[in-house]
Coordinates of C-alpha atoms in Angstrom, one line a residue:
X1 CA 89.0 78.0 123.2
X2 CA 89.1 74.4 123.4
X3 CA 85.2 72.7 123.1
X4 CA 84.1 72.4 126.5
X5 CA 86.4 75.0 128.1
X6 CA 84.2 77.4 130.7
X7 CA 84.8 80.9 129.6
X8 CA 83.4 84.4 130.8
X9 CA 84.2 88.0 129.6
X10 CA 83.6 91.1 131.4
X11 CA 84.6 95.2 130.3
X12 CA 86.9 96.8 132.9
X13 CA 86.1 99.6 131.3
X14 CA 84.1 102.8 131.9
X15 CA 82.9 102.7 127.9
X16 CA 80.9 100.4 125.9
X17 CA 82.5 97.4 124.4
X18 CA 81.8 96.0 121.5
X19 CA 82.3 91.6 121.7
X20 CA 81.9 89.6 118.3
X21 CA 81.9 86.0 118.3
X22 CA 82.2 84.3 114.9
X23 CA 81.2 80.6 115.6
X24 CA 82.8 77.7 114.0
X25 CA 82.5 73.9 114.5
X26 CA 86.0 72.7 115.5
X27 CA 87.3 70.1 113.2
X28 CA 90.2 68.7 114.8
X29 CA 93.6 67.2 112.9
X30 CA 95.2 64.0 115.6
X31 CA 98.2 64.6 116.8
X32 CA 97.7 68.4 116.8
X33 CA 96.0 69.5 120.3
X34 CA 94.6 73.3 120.4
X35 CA 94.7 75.5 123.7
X36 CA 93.6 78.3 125.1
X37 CA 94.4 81.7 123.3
X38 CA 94.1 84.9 124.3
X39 CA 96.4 88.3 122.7
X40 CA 96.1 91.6 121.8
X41 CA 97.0 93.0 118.5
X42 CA 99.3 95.6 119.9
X43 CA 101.5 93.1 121.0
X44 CA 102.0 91.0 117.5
X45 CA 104.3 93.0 114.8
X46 CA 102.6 93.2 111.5
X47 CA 103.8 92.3 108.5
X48 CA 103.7 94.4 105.6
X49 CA 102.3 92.8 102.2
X50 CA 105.3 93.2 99.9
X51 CA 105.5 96.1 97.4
X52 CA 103.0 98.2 99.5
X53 CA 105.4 100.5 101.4
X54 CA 103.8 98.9 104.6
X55 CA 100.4 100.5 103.4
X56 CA 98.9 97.3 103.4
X57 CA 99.8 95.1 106.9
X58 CA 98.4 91.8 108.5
X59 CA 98.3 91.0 111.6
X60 CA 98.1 87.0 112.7
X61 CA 96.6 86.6 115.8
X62 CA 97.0 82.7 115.4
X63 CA 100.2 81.2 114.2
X64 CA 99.3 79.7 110.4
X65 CA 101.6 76.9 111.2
X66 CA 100.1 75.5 114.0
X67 CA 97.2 72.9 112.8
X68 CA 95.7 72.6 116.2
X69 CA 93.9 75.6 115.0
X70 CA 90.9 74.9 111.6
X71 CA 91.0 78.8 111.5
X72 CA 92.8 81.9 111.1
X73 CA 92.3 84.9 112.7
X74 CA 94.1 88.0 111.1
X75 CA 93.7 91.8 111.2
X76 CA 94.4 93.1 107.9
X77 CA 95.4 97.2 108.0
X78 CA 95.0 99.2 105.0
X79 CA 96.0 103.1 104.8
X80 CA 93.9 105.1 103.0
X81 CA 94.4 105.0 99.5
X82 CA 96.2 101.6 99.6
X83 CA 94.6 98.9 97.6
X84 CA 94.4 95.0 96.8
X85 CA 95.6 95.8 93.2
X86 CA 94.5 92.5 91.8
X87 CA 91.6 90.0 92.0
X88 CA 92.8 87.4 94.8
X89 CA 91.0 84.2 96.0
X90 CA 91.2 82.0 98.9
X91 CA 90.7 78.0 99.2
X92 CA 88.3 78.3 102.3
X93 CA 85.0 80.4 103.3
X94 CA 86.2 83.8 105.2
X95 CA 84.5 86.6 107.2
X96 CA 85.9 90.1 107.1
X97 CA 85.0 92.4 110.0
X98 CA 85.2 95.8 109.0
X99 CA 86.8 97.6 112.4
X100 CA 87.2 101.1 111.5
X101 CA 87.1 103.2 108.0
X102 CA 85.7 103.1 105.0
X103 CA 86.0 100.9 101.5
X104 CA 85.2 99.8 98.3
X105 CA 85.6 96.0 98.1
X106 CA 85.2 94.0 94.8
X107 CA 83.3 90.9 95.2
X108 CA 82.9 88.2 92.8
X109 CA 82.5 90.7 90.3
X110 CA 80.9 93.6 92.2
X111 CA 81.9 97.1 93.9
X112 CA 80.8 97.3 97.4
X113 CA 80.8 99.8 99.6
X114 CA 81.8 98.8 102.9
X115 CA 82.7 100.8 106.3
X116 CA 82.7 100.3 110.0
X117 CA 80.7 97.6 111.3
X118 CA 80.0 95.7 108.1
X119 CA 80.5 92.1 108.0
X120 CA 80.6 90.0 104.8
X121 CA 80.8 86.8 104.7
X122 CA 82.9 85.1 101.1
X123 CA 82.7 81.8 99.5
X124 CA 85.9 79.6 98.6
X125 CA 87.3 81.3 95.6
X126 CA 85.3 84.2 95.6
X127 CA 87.2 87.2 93.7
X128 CA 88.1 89.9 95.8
X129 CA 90.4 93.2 95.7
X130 CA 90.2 96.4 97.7
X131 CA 90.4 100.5 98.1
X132 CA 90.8 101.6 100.9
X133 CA 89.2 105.3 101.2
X134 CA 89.8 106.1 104.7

């Protein structure tokens, strides 16, 4: 959502929901306006990392491309027993949201257990691979 943009949310539902917001000051680029946004998952194919036999998919709920957006949002799907099988980094600071299963994530030089619910939050260039138990 735009800054300034009046928003609500409300559960249809008859169970709990769960809402996470993961604020972010907007820095904007000229010449490339943001707008409104709003998807589900299940409607956005996945693409499976290559050489993982589709074991290891991401899902981009924001077009990369599109610089009226300063951040990504992606859901990354690992089966169980698929892995990161090397040490990879990233240029920016990232959050990982873990949705449903459980993990062992390497961080900058550590094994971490991780499952359902746990958030961690990584620095630029922090080393990271992961198993993904189930």
């Amino acid at each position: 959502l735009p800054a300034g943009t009046d928003w609500s949310a409300h559960n249809n539902g008859g169970a709990d929901a769960t809402f996470v917001w993961i604020r972010k000051r907007y820095e904007a680029i000229e010449g490339h306006p943001v707008s409104v946004k709003f998807g589900n998952e299940q409607d956005i194919s996945p693409s499976a990392m290559p050489g993982t036999d589709g074991k290891w998919r991401t899902t981009l709920m924001l077009d990369p491309q599109d610089l009226g957006y300063d951040m990504h949002v992606n859901i990354v799907t690992f089966e169980p027993g698929a892995t990161i099988p090397f040490a990879e980094t990233h240029v920016m600071e990232h959050g990982l949201l873990m949705l449903e299963g459980k993990a062992v994530y390497h961080l900058n030089g550590d094994w971490v257990e991780v499952q359902e619910g746990d958030f961690l939050s990584l620095r630029a260039f922090c080393p990271q691979a992961c198993y993904a138990g189930g």
